[in-house]
């Protein structure tokens, strides 16, 4: 998401703009003017330092863009680890995330206006010529309507907007004759068939060549779309209409927005995450401000700014009021259920919501923006990046980070609003982390796991469209940019649309929504210009005073500590409701509470226990609600436990020239050999074993002696390979998958099992790499011969250390040297998800357990359940206070479990994975059963 760049003074005349846009512009101005009143707080940053950082951003952009153009173009994206283009169909499918790729040189189009913002006008001119010469929009490929709109249509329109601006200035682009706009129009017409539904909500996918209906289209059978997918079109479609005079685009986008507004849940004024495009029924009824909904809200407010239509502001304000009432629990933003908005639908947040503080700045609501931003910053300080999802007690929930720009965006807008140099320091940290952890020789690689520092072979186009714009603008002074950024609005992909469009081609038929909604009161017309005297009442330390109480919110958080138990606030005196993670089936008091909540406990023959809730059997409606939440938490806990029980991934880091630790590969662990999480990392040069499969005594022991042997998977047991290379004197082994094209991006990691015999004799560490990751090492050997790697459970810091570090004089030296580092990092690591989290683009947003409206059932195996909180506490509570409490809980749970032999727990001797798998099967079965009953 993005907000408007800024504006002019309250009440001052604004050329080319209608009176309504003056209102929006003045709001932004009032925030910006705070810059000049700043006198204290974080030390101001000198102009030189700001310029230095701005130049660093330029250099980073050149590295990303240059490598894309050199090694990937005309492909859609760069694969920065293998240094080549990602061409859809030629790489293993990554599911929904590939729907952004339409074989239309996505990254180039998405980067167009960034080039101008970064003052690279010549490169922009060349890039536009390339787009006009090379890009084909008529490919037989099924793409996401949402992604194509925000990235490609938005990219073309942003490029056009700045091309005409440059042409008018008289130096560059003199040859330009609206060619980008013509392409945008062509693309707009290609997207229109998606709107052929009775509701007017677009299908989520379209075939660029064949549209929706034709059999060759291979799409058009979908029934659902996400709210953001249907509600994030108006800026691009209206701009297209106004630039070209073809009103149809704006009309279609308006119709979709009108339909979503009609379908909002009327008592809460919230919208769900997914909706049926034919019936308009909410499919997922959870509601937040992150994945699946985010830019719907953003576009309501910005549509008002760009188009001046009051109905968009009314709608935005109505939703905003609901968000602040139910979802905002400063500093947290937590999803709720649209019908029961006092009930949290999740105990975790996703990274996409990091745009929200920026939107709050545009709205003029600075305090909660500062609070949420500060909380997010602390999560970043802990993990270097914002993980795709993190829990309310700030543990990593999904460890990926695809270099998303939302936090940088909010940082920029908060800096504009407050003028507080603190936000410049935040930006500096973002730059440092990107260079330290994500930069690879061929671009910037997404983080596969923020805890291990491992990479994914992926650099999304939004990284160039958004990240570099916001970081550059953060440090830029007005004179560093060749045009007035405040004459433009940023789309959700940070493309620039000129505000003068508001007064151009306005002949679109609109619904007069204002009169329709009689329940709206004056607060829905919250147009007042935020006054800096009120926002920062004579106090330049305003922002700092809001951040101060939150300074240690992440480090000091105890599990469950931060989440507000809503019921506590309005049922004073009553005991807080039972939380799933506290539940012990041996505790009679807990059993009593369960009964009150309508939850019954079923002891299965195999010794496990299942929980079933029948809301009608609850003592009261409040108890029924508590029961519903308890069951949801239990389901979430079970899936979390399943992930957490799996062995964490490991990292293979290439540390020799020219990689210097910048390439980190996700590796699978072994159930035998040296445990890298408990012991020490192993560093050494690599050598291929002969025979390559390692299934017999090596014929080249001199080559692998003292090195890390590379062995191919297959033909014998992993343990046998390990013994053979160990006997040849190898200090570690990397097994490379023989299944060509396999990658940890697409296949779940697994642990290499032993051979059923005693494997204590294997003492070297063994890791597994899929073929794609393995070939990165093999290619490096081909090119550089001497390739040194580090095997560990977490990537070690990149250069400058690694660049200057001498190769260890002996194996022991190297291991001793790293032992200390590994101890400290393993304390931070926490539990690692083995499964790849689902991609969180709005087309495939993070899953959450959707609360059922009625009865719900969960299977639970209390022995695991009791043991897990202790594990969680152990890994998350870093301060003494929390640890004490956790220990008490752990002790209590252990004692009570032991003291009650009558309750049968999980089957003795059954592996934990099997128990959890059973447990999840039970949950699914019960959910099905409940559905059938209904
Ligand atoms: C971008 O493509 C857009 O900002 C979109 O609205 C959601 N987020 C991605 C980047 O994270």
mmCIF file of N, CA and C and ligand atoms in Angstrom, residues 1-2 110 146-147 150-151 228 232 294-295 298-299 351-352 355 388 402-406 409 460-463 466 491-494 840-842, ligand 1:
data_model
loop_
_atom_site.group_PDB
_atom_site.id
_atom_site.type_symbol
_atom_site.label_atom_id
_atom_site.label_comp_id
_atom_site.label_asym_id
_atom_site.label_seq_id
_atom_site.Cartn_x
_atom_site.Cartn_y
_atom_site.Cartn_z
ATOM 1 N N UNK A 1 0.834 -1.189 0.000
ATOM 2 C CA UNK A 1 0.000 0.000 0.000
ATOM 3 C C UNK A 1 0.864 1.232 0.000
ATOM 4 N N UNK A 2 0.291 2.303 -0.358
ATOM 5 C CA UNK A 2 1.013 3.556 -0.354
ATOM 6 C C UNK A 2 0.022 4.676 -0.167
ATOM 7 N N UNK A 110 7.369 -3.053 -14.060
ATOM 8 C CA UNK A 110 7.165 -2.621 -12.675
ATOM 9 C C UNK A 110 8.226 -1.598 -12.237
ATOM 10 N N UNK A 146 -5.663 -9.317 -10.328
ATOM 11 C CA UNK A 146 -5.178 -8.350 -9.332
ATOM 12 C C UNK A 146 -3.716 -7.972 -9.590
ATOM 13 N N UNK A 147 -2.862 -8.983 -9.699
ATOM 14 C CA UNK A 147 -1.429 -8.701 -9.858
ATOM 15 C C UNK A 147 -1.166 -7.995 -11.187
ATOM 16 N N UNK A 150 -2.222 -4.320 -10.699
ATOM 17 C CA UNK A 150 -1.390 -3.407 -9.900
ATOM 18 C C UNK A 150 0.029 -3.291 -10.436
ATOM 19 N N UNK A 151 0.541 -4.401 -11.003
ATOM 20 C CA UNK A 151 1.955 -4.351 -11.416
ATOM 21 C C UNK A 151 2.122 -3.923 -12.875
ATOM 22 N N UNK A 228 -9.379 -7.923 -1.480
ATOM 23 C CA UNK A 228 -8.402 -7.013 -2.081
ATOM 24 C C UNK A 228 -8.326 -7.240 -3.588
ATOM 25 N N UNK A 232 -9.199 -3.696 -5.552
ATOM 26 C CA UNK A 232 -7.972 -2.911 -5.769
ATOM 27 C C UNK A 232 -7.795 -2.638 -7.258
ATOM 28 N N UNK A 294 -6.111 -5.914 2.643
ATOM 29 C CA UNK A 294 -5.293 -4.699 2.756
ATOM 30 C C UNK A 294 -5.609 -3.569 1.778
ATOM 31 N N UNK A 295 -5.382 -3.809 0.490
ATOM 32 C CA UNK A 295 -5.449 -2.683 -0.444
ATOM 33 C C UNK A 295 -6.890 -2.295 -0.804
ATOM 34 N N UNK A 298 -7.134 0.603 1.367
ATOM 35 C CA UNK A 298 -6.217 1.614 0.819
ATOM 36 C C UNK A 298 -6.852 2.323 -0.374
ATOM 37 N N UNK A 299 -7.504 1.544 -1.243
ATOM 38 C CA UNK A 299 -8.038 2.135 -2.470
ATOM 39 C C UNK A 299 -9.296 2.963 -2.219
ATOM 40 N N UNK A 351 2.709 -10.130 7.509
ATOM 41 C CA UNK A 351 3.613 -9.012 7.198
ATOM 42 C C UNK A 351 2.958 -7.956 6.321
ATOM 43 N N UNK A 352 1.924 -8.329 5.575
ATOM 44 C CA UNK A 352 1.312 -7.360 4.673
ATOM 45 C C UNK A 352 0.666 -6.193 5.413
ATOM 46 N N UNK A 355 1.665 -2.144 5.905
ATOM 47 C CA UNK A 355 1.328 -0.942 5.133
ATOM 48 C C UNK A 355 0.408 -0.028 5.939
ATOM 49 N N UNK A 388 6.896 -13.467 7.346
ATOM 50 C CA UNK A 388 5.588 -13.414 6.699
ATOM 51 C C UNK A 388 4.447 -13.415 7.707
ATOM 52 N N UNK A 402 9.778 -12.311 1.519
ATOM 53 C CA UNK A 402 10.120 -12.084 0.112
ATOM 54 C C UNK A 402 10.473 -10.624 -0.187
ATOM 55 N N UNK A 403 11.201 -9.997 0.687
ATOM 56 C CA UNK A 403 11.665 -8.601 0.499
ATOM 57 C C UNK A 403 10.494 -7.656 0.266
ATOM 58 N N UNK A 404 9.514 -7.785 1.104
ATOM 59 C CA UNK A 404 8.317 -6.944 0.967
ATOM 60 C C UNK A 404 8.624 -5.493 1.364
ATOM 61 N N UNK A 405 7.950 -4.559 0.698
ATOM 62 C CA UNK A 405 8.266 -3.145 0.921
ATOM 63 C C UNK A 405 7.367 -2.432 1.929
ATOM 64 N N UNK A 406 6.344 -3.103 2.447
ATOM 65 C CA UNK A 406 5.323 -2.376 3.213
ATOM 66 C C UNK A 406 5.881 -1.608 4.403
ATOM 67 N N UNK A 409 7.584 1.516 3.333
ATOM 68 C CA UNK A 409 6.547 2.468 2.912
ATOM 69 C C UNK A 409 5.994 3.230 4.119
ATOM 70 N N UNK A 460 11.198 -10.665 -6.273
ATOM 71 C CA UNK A 460 9.905 -10.248 -6.827
ATOM 72 C C UNK A 460 9.994 -8.842 -7.416
ATOM 73 N N UNK A 461 9.139 -8.589 -8.407
ATOM 74 C CA UNK A 461 9.196 -7.287 -9.081
ATOM 75 C C UNK A 461 8.837 -6.145 -8.144
ATOM 76 N N UNK A 462 8.010 -6.406 -7.123
ATOM 77 C CA UNK A 462 7.624 -5.304 -6.227
ATOM 78 C C UNK A 462 8.816 -4.751 -5.456
ATOM 79 N N UNK A 463 9.872 -5.559 -5.364
ATOM 80 C CA UNK A 463 11.076 -5.086 -4.681
ATOM 81 C C UNK A 463 11.626 -3.861 -5.428
ATOM 82 N N UNK A 466 8.717 -0.861 -5.494
ATOM 83 C CA UNK A 466 8.346 -0.174 -4.256
ATOM 84 C C UNK A 466 9.512 0.110 -3.316
ATOM 85 N N UNK A 491 0.028 4.266 -6.105
ATOM 86 C CA UNK A 491 -0.888 3.113 -6.082
ATOM 87 C C UNK A 491 -0.353 2.113 -5.058
ATOM 88 N N UNK A 492 -1.025 0.988 -4.932
ATOM 89 C CA UNK A 492 -0.584 -0.005 -3.946
ATOM 90 C C UNK A 492 0.762 -0.610 -4.331
ATOM 91 N N UNK A 493 1.126 -0.530 -5.609
ATOM 92 C CA UNK A 493 2.426 -1.032 -6.063
ATOM 93 C C UNK A 493 3.416 0.134 -6.195
ATOM 94 N N UNK A 494 3.037 1.261 -5.597
ATOM 95 C CA UNK A 494 3.873 2.480 -5.611
ATOM 96 C C UNK A 494 4.046 3.071 -7.001
ATOM 97 N N UNK A 840 1.805 -15.396 0.376
ATOM 98 C CA UNK A 840 0.820 -14.507 0.971
ATOM 99 C C UNK A 840 0.369 -13.379 0.089
ATOM 100 N N UNK A 841 0.526 -13.505 -1.173
ATOM 101 C CA UNK A 841 -0.012 -12.440 -2.005
ATOM 102 C C UNK A 841 -1.524 -12.496 -1.885
ATOM 103 N N UNK A 842 -2.189 -11.384 -2.094
ATOM 104 C CA UNK A 842 -3.615 -11.383 -1.868
ATOM 105 C C UNK A 842 -4.375 -12.462 -2.629
HETATM 106 C C1 LIG B 1 2.742 -5.530 -3.552
HETATM 107 O O1 LIG B 1 2.648 -6.193 -4.766
HETATM 108 C C2 LIG B 1 1.577 -4.618 -3.355
HETATM 109 O O2 LIG B 1 1.935 -3.660 -2.431
HETATM 110 C C3 LIG B 1 0.329 -5.338 -2.902
HETATM 111 O O3 LIG B 1 -0.720 -4.474 -2.561
HETATM 112 C C4 LIG B 1 0.575 -6.263 -1.747
HETATM 113 N N1 LIG B 1 1.928 -6.383 -1.428
HETATM 114 C C5 LIG B 1 2.883 -6.559 -2.463
HETATM 115 C C6 LIG B 1 4.277 -6.521 -1.888
HETATM 116 O O4 LIG B 1 4.380 -7.097 -0.660
#
